Coordinates of C-alpha atoms in Angstrom, one line a residue:
Chain A
M1 CA -2.7 7.3 -39.5
D2 CA -5.6 7.3 -37.1
N3 CA -3.6 4.9 -34.9
L4 CA -0.5 7.1 -35.0
Q5 CA -2.6 10.1 -34.0
Y6 CA -4.1 8.2 -31.1
L7 CA -0.7 7.2 -29.9
L8 CA 0.5 10.8 -30.0
L9 CA -2.5 11.9 -28.1
L10 CA -1.9 9.1 -25.5
F11 CA 1.7 10.4 -25.1
I12 CA 0.6 14.0 -24.7
S13 CA -2.1 13.1 -22.3
T14 CA 0.3 11.1 -20.1
V15 CA 2.9 13.8 -20.1
L16 CA 0.8 16.9 -19.6
I17 CA -2.9 16.3 -19.0
N18 CA -2.6 13.4 -16.6
N19 CA 0.8 14.4 -15.3
F20 CA 1.9 11.6 -12.9
V21 CA 3.2 13.9 -10.2
L22 CA 1.0 17.0 -10.3
I23 CA -2.4 15.5 -11.3
Q24 CA -2.2 11.9 -10.1
F25 CA 0.0 12.3 -7.0
L26 CA 2.4 9.5 -8.0
G27 CA 6.1 9.8 -7.1
I28 CA 5.8 12.6 -4.6
C29 CA 8.6 11.4 -2.4
P30 CA 11.4 11.9 -5.0
F31 CA 9.6 14.9 -6.3
L32 CA 10.1 16.6 -2.9
G33 CA 13.2 14.8 -1.8
V34 CA 15.5 15.1 -4.9
S35 CA 14.5 18.4 -6.3
R36 CA 17.0 20.8 -4.6
H37 CA 19.1 21.3 -7.8
V38 CA 18.1 21.2 -11.4
E39 CA 21.0 18.8 -12.4
T40 CA 20.3 16.2 -9.9
A41 CA 16.6 16.4 -10.5
F42 CA 17.2 15.9 -14.2
S43 CA 19.4 12.8 -13.5
M44 CA 16.7 11.4 -11.3
G45 CA 14.1 12.0 -14.0
L46 CA 16.3 10.3 -16.6
A47 CA 16.9 7.3 -14.5
A48 CA 13.2 7.0 -13.7
T49 CA 12.2 7.4 -17.3
F50 CA 14.5 4.6 -18.3
V51 CA 13.3 2.2 -15.6
M52 CA 9.6 3.1 -16.3
T53 CA 9.9 2.3 -20.0
M54 CA 11.6 -1.0 -19.1
T55 CA 9.0 -1.8 -16.5
A56 CA 6.2 -1.1 -18.8
F57 CA 7.8 -3.6 -21.3
A58 CA 8.4 -6.3 -18.6
T59 CA 5.2 -6.1 -16.7
Y60 CA 3.1 -6.1 -19.8
F61 CA 4.5 -9.5 -20.8
I62 CA 4.3 -10.9 -17.2
N63 CA 0.7 -9.7 -16.8
T64 CA -0.6 -10.9 -20.2
F65 CA 1.2 -14.2 -20.6
I66 CA 1.7 -15.4 -17.0
L67 CA -0.8 -13.7 -14.6
V68 CA -3.9 -13.5 -16.8
A69 CA -3.2 -16.7 -18.8
L70 CA -2.8 -18.8 -15.6
N71 CA -5.5 -17.0 -13.5
L72 CA -2.9 -15.7 -11.0
E73 CA -4.0 -12.1 -10.8
F74 CA -3.9 -12.1 -7.1
L75 CA -0.1 -12.3 -7.4
R76 CA 0.0 -9.1 -9.4
Y77 CA 1.3 -6.8 -6.7
M78 CA 3.9 -9.3 -5.6
S79 CA 5.2 -10.1 -9.0
F80 CA 5.3 -6.4 -10.1
I81 CA 7.3 -5.3 -7.1
I82 CA 9.8 -8.1 -7.6
V83 CA 10.1 -7.2 -11.3
I84 CA 10.7 -3.5 -10.5
A85 CA 13.2 -4.3 -7.7
S86 CA 15.2 -6.7 -9.9
L87 CA 15.0 -4.4 -12.9
V88 CA 16.4 -1.5 -11.0
Q89 CA 19.2 -3.8 -9.8
F90 CA 19.8 -5.0 -13.3
V91 CA 19.8 -1.5 -14.8
E92 CA 22.3 -0.4 -12.2
M93 CA 24.7 -3.2 -13.1
F94 CA 24.2 -2.7 -16.8
I95 CA 24.9 1.1 -16.7
K96 CA 27.9 0.5 -14.5
K97 CA 29.4 -1.8 -17.0
V98 CA 28.4 0.1 -20.2
S99 CA 28.7 3.7 -19.3
P100 CA 30.6 4.6 -16.1
V101 CA 30.0 8.3 -16.8
L102 CA 26.2 7.9 -16.7
Y103 CA 26.5 5.6 -13.7
K104 CA 28.4 8.4 -11.9
A105 CA 25.8 10.9 -12.9
L106 CA 22.8 8.8 -11.7
G107 CA 24.7 7.5 -8.7
I108 CA 22.6 7.0 -5.6
Y109 CA 19.3 7.8 -7.4
L110 CA 19.1 4.5 -9.1
P111 CA 18.4 2.3 -6.0
L112 CA 15.9 5.0 -4.7
I113 CA 13.7 4.3 -7.7
T114 CA 12.5 1.0 -6.3
T115 CA 10.3 2.8 -3.8
N116 CA 9.2 5.4 -6.3
C117 CA 5.4 4.8 -6.3
A118 CA 5.2 6.4 -9.8
I119 CA 6.7 3.2 -11.2
M120 CA 4.5 0.8 -9.4
G121 CA 1.5 3.0 -10.1
M122 CA 2.4 3.0 -13.8
A123 CA 2.8 -0.7 -13.9
L124 CA -0.6 -1.2 -12.2
L125 CA -2.4 1.3 -14.4
I126 CA -1.5 -0.6 -17.6
P127 CA -3.7 -3.6 -16.8
M128 CA -6.4 -1.3 -15.3
N129 CA -6.6 0.7 -18.6
D130 CA -6.3 -2.4 -20.8
Y131 CA -3.4 -1.0 -22.9
N132 CA -1.9 -3.1 -25.6
F133 CA 1.8 -3.6 -26.1
I134 CA 2.6 -0.4 -28.0
E135 CA 0.3 1.7 -25.8
S136 CA 2.0 0.3 -22.7
I137 CA 5.5 1.3 -23.9
I138 CA 4.2 4.8 -24.9
F139 CA 2.4 5.1 -21.6
G140 CA 5.5 4.1 -19.6
F141 CA 7.8 6.5 -21.5
G142 CA 5.3 9.3 -21.3
A143 CA 4.9 8.8 -17.6
G144 CA 8.7 9.1 -17.2
V145 CA 8.8 12.2 -19.3
G146 CA 6.0 13.8 -17.3
F147 CA 7.8 12.9 -14.1
T148 CA 11.1 14.5 -15.4
L149 CA 9.2 17.6 -16.5
A150 CA 7.6 18.1 -13.1
I151 CA 10.7 17.4 -11.1
V152 CA 12.9 19.7 -13.2
L153 CA 10.4 22.5 -13.1
I154 CA 10.0 22.3 -9.3
A155 CA 13.8 22.2 -8.9
G156 CA 14.1 25.4 -10.9
L157 CA 11.5 27.1 -8.7
R158 CA 13.1 25.9 -5.5
E159 CA 16.5 27.3 -6.6
E160 CA 14.8 30.6 -7.0
A161 CA 12.8 30.3 -3.8
Q162 CA 16.0 30.0 -1.8
Y163 CA 16.7 33.7 -2.4
G164 CA 13.1 34.7 -1.5
D165 CA 12.0 36.0 1.8
V166 CA 10.1 32.9 3.0
P167 CA 8.5 33.0 6.5
R168 CA 10.5 30.7 8.9
D169 CA 7.8 28.1 9.4
L170 CA 7.1 27.8 5.7
Q171 CA 10.7 27.1 4.7
G172 CA 11.7 23.8 3.2
M173 CA 8.8 21.4 2.6
P174 CA 5.8 23.7 3.1
I175 CA 6.9 26.3 0.5
T176 CA 7.7 23.5 -1.9
L177 CA 4.2 22.1 -1.5
I178 CA 2.7 25.5 -2.1
L179 CA 4.8 25.9 -5.3
A180 CA 3.8 22.5 -6.4
G181 CA 0.1 23.4 -5.8
L182 CA 0.5 26.5 -8.0
M183 CA 2.1 24.3 -10.7
A184 CA -0.7 21.8 -10.5
L185 CA -3.2 24.6 -11.1
A186 CA -1.2 25.7 -14.1
F187 CA -1.0 22.1 -15.4
M188 CA -4.8 21.9 -15.2
G189 CA -4.9 24.3 -18.1
F190 CA -3.7 21.4 -20.3
A191 CA -6.9 19.6 -19.6
G192 CA -8.4 21.4 -22.6
L193 CA -5.8 20.0 -25.0
A194 CA -7.2 16.6 -25.7
M195 CA -8.6 13.6 -23.9
V196 CA -7.8 10.0 -24.4
Chain B
M1 CA 4.8 1.1 30.8
A2 CA 5.8 4.7 30.6
R3 CA 8.6 3.6 28.2
Y4 CA 6.1 2.0 25.9
F5 CA 3.9 5.1 26.0
A6 CA 6.8 7.2 25.0
I7 CA 7.3 5.0 21.9
F8 CA 3.6 5.4 21.1
K9 CA 3.7 9.2 21.6
N10 CA 6.7 9.5 19.3
G11 CA 4.6 8.8 16.3
L12 CA 1.9 11.4 17.2
W13 CA 4.1 14.4 17.1
N14 CA 7.9 14.2 17.5
E15 CA 8.4 11.8 14.7
N16 CA 5.0 12.3 12.9
P17 CA 5.4 10.5 9.6
I18 CA 3.9 13.3 7.5
F19 CA 5.0 16.6 8.8
K20 CA 8.3 15.6 10.6
L21 CA 9.6 12.6 8.6
I22 CA 7.9 13.8 5.4
I23 CA 7.2 10.3 4.1
G24 CA 4.1 8.6 2.7
L25 CA 2.9 11.8 1.0
C26 CA 1.4 10.2 -2.2
P27 CA -1.7 8.8 -0.5
T28 CA -1.8 11.8 1.8
L29 CA -2.4 14.1 -1.1
A30 CA -4.4 11.8 -3.3
V31 CA -7.2 10.4 -1.2
T32 CA -7.9 13.2 1.3
N33 CA -10.8 14.8 -0.6
T34 CA -13.3 13.5 2.0
V35 CA -12.9 12.6 5.7
V36 CA -14.2 9.0 5.1
N37 CA -11.5 8.4 2.4
G38 CA -8.8 9.9 4.5
F39 CA -9.7 7.9 7.5
A40 CA -10.0 4.7 5.5
M41 CA -6.6 5.2 4.0
G42 CA -5.1 5.7 7.4
M43 CA -6.7 2.5 8.7
A44 CA -5.6 0.5 5.7
T45 CA -2.1 1.7 5.9
G46 CA -2.2 1.2 9.7
F47 CA -3.3 -2.4 9.3
V48 CA -0.5 -3.2 6.9
L49 CA 2.0 -1.4 9.1
I50 CA 1.0 -3.0 12.4
S51 CA 0.8 -6.5 10.9
S52 CA 4.1 -6.4 9.1
E53 CA 5.9 -4.8 12.1
I54 CA 4.6 -7.7 14.3
V55 CA 5.7 -10.4 11.8
I56 CA 9.1 -8.8 11.0
S57 CA 9.9 -8.2 14.7
L58 CA 9.1 -11.9 15.4
I59 CA 11.2 -13.4 12.6
K60 CA 14.0 -10.8 12.4
K61 CA 16.5 -13.3 13.6
F62 CA 15.9 -15.6 10.6
I63 CA 16.2 -13.0 7.9
P64 CA 19.8 -12.8 6.5
N65 CA 21.0 -9.2 6.5
D66 CA 21.8 -9.1 2.8
V67 CA 18.2 -9.9 1.7
R68 CA 16.3 -8.1 4.4
I69 CA 14.8 -5.4 2.2
P70 CA 13.3 -7.9 -0.4
S71 CA 12.1 -10.0 2.5
F72 CA 10.4 -7.0 4.1
I73 CA 8.8 -6.1 0.8
L74 CA 7.4 -9.6 0.4
I75 CA 5.9 -9.6 3.9
I76 CA 4.4 -6.1 3.3
V77 CA 3.0 -7.0 -0.1
T78 CA 1.2 -10.1 1.4
F79 CA -0.7 -7.9 3.8
V80 CA -1.4 -5.3 1.1
T81 CA -2.9 -8.0 -1.2
F82 CA -5.0 -9.2 1.8
T83 CA -6.2 -5.6 2.5
D84 CA -7.1 -5.0 -1.1
Y85 CA -9.2 -8.1 -1.4
F86 CA -10.8 -7.5 2.0
L87 CA -11.8 -3.9 1.1
G88 CA -13.0 -5.0 -2.3
A89 CA -15.3 -7.6 -0.7
F90 CA -16.7 -5.8 2.3
F91 CA -16.3 -2.0 1.5
P92 CA -16.6 -1.8 -2.3
E93 CA -17.3 2.0 -2.3
I94 CA -14.2 2.7 -0.3
A95 CA -12.1 0.4 -2.5
D96 CA -13.4 2.3 -5.5
A97 CA -12.5 5.7 -4.1
L98 CA -9.0 4.7 -3.0
A99 CA -8.5 2.6 -6.1
L100 CA -4.8 2.6 -7.1
F101 CA -3.6 3.8 -3.7
I102 CA -4.4 0.6 -1.9
P103 CA -1.9 -1.5 -3.9
L104 CA 0.5 1.5 -3.6
I105 CA 0.7 1.0 0.1
V106 CA 3.5 -1.5 -0.9
V107 CA 5.8 1.3 -1.9
N108 CA 4.7 3.7 0.9
C109 CA 8.1 4.6 2.3
L110 CA 6.5 4.9 5.8
I111 CA 6.0 1.2 6.0
L112 CA 9.3 0.0 4.7
G113 CA 11.0 2.8 6.7
R114 CA 9.6 1.7 10.0
Q115 CA 10.6 -2.0 9.4
E116 CA 14.1 -0.9 8.7
A117 CA 14.4 1.7 11.4
F118 CA 12.4 0.0 14.2
A119 CA 10.8 -3.5 13.7
S120 CA 14.0 -5.2 12.6
R121 CA 15.9 -3.9 15.7
N122 CA 13.3 -4.1 18.5
P123 CA 11.3 -6.8 20.4
T124 CA 7.7 -7.4 19.3
R125 CA 6.0 -5.5 22.1
R126 CA 7.9 -2.3 21.4
A127 CA 7.3 -2.7 17.7
I128 CA 3.5 -2.9 18.3
F129 CA 3.6 0.4 20.2
D130 CA 5.7 2.0 17.5
A131 CA 3.3 0.8 14.7
V132 CA 0.2 1.9 16.6
G133 CA 1.7 5.3 17.3
M134 CA 2.8 5.8 13.7
T135 CA -0.7 4.7 12.5
V136 CA -2.5 7.2 14.8
G137 CA 0.0 9.9 13.8
F138 CA -0.5 9.3 10.1
T139 CA -4.2 9.0 10.4
W140 CA -4.8 12.2 12.4
V141 CA -3.0 14.3 9.9
L142 CA -4.9 12.6 7.0
V143 CA -8.2 13.3 8.8
V144 CA -7.4 16.9 9.6
L145 CA -6.3 17.5 6.0
S146 CA -9.3 15.8 4.5
A147 CA -11.7 17.6 6.9
I148 CA -10.4 21.0 5.7
R149 CA -10.6 20.0 2.1
E150 CA -14.1 18.4 2.4
L151 CA -15.5 21.3 4.5
F152 CA -14.5 24.0 2.0
G153 CA -14.7 21.8 -1.1
F154 CA -18.1 20.2 -0.6
G155 CA -19.5 22.2 2.4
T156 CA -19.9 18.9 4.3
L157 CA -18.0 17.0 7.0
A158 CA -18.0 13.2 6.7
G159 CA -21.1 13.5 4.5
V160 CA -23.0 15.8 7.0
D161 CA -24.0 19.1 5.6
I162 CA -22.4 22.0 7.5
F163 CA -22.8 25.2 5.6
G164 CA -26.3 24.6 4.3
A165 CA -27.7 24.8 0.8
G166 CA -26.6 28.4 0.0
Y167 CA -22.9 27.5 0.2
T168 CA -20.9 27.7 -3.0
N169 CA -18.3 24.9 -3.2
M170 CA -14.7 25.9 -3.4
I171 CA -13.8 23.6 -6.3
I172 CA -10.1 24.3 -5.9
M173 CA -10.0 22.4 -2.6
I174 CA -11.0 19.2 -4.3
L175 CA -8.6 19.6 -7.2
P176 CA -5.0 18.4 -7.1
G177 CA -3.7 22.0 -6.7
G178 CA -5.8 22.4 -3.6
A179 CA -4.3 19.3 -2.0
F180 CA -0.8 20.6 -2.4
L181 CA -1.7 24.1 -1.2
T182 CA -3.7 22.8 1.9
L183 CA -1.0 20.4 2.9
G184 CA 1.7 23.1 2.5
V185 CA -0.2 25.6 4.7
L186 CA -1.1 22.9 7.2
V187 CA 2.5 21.8 7.6
G188 CA 3.5 25.4 8.0
V189 CA 1.0 25.9 10.8
L190 CA 2.1 22.6 12.5
N191 CA 5.7 23.8 12.3
L192 CA 4.7 27.1 14.0
L193 CA 2.8 25.2 16.7
D194 CA 5.8 22.9 17.2
R195 CA 8.1 25.8 17.6
K196 CA 5.8 27.7 20.0
V197 CA 4.3 24.8 22.1
G198 CA 6.6 21.9 21.4
S199 CA 9.8 23.5 22.6
D200 CA 8.3 23.8 26.2
N201 CA 8.3 20.0 26.8
G202 CA 11.8 19.4 25.6

């Protein structure tokens, strides 16, 4: 029971308190680049969540049973980036075969995920925090949910901001950054929830 | 020579990675709480960018087109691993402060973007000027941003006390929210400058 409670806390902490985008600054590029419309933002979040959970799974095994076991930690960055790149490729082929509808919905967002630093950051944070297998999966999934939450919220705000009277030089990226700043301030309120 | 200087100057303003191309924003926001960190991040990214542009422009003829992106990433990740171990050995405080964002240079779109857009299509000498220009362009925005945040957040500049003991720190500048807000306003001001001043030269 204690264990279950701890895992739930870890999940909440990853999604809200240490939100990947707004508190840890990971995955800012897609956060700003693919957040014009709520639907596309949601597709991007879905694809990222899927890849993140898979990456957490794969990199945990590679790190524990190959890199640490054979004293090859200096190859960590190299092996992780290869895992992520091939995983994205694999997921793309898999989805194309199994569910063409989902493939169409995710479309060009899948390959973009390789250079999403939230995924690489998540993979690197697992060995840094010494998570075990279950914790790694929860952490990866929570990171993806947090990313989706942030990108969908900002897309909603941007859709509204289009109709606002924004000064010419603040249009586009600057106003999005300012909106994100206000959101980050709001997310800091979650800091009181719990700490893991 | 003037041609090379034009390539160099490109990175400073016209194609500035941060406020024109809008790439490489994760480290821009994350590590700019003090001037020292911002500058160190600029230098670390610059080292990786310059080294990999040199290597890739030298061997571009031997890389098959279909596997060029994975090849670029492997070259970049080699230099990133080197940078990480170098900083850890000689500048442990900086390595601690930048932490996760040193390995994340691998996935900085600025680096891969320049290889794809410039180094793989141009001779080495031009690639060096491009890389140095981009590095300076990236670093000056990081330093300006971190100077603003450090000045108001801690009342210091590169560790030197500016406002004296009576100054109340504006905590928000150090927090994540402050990073977004400061960068948003800074990019707005730079856009304004670009429109007023930049249009004169072309």
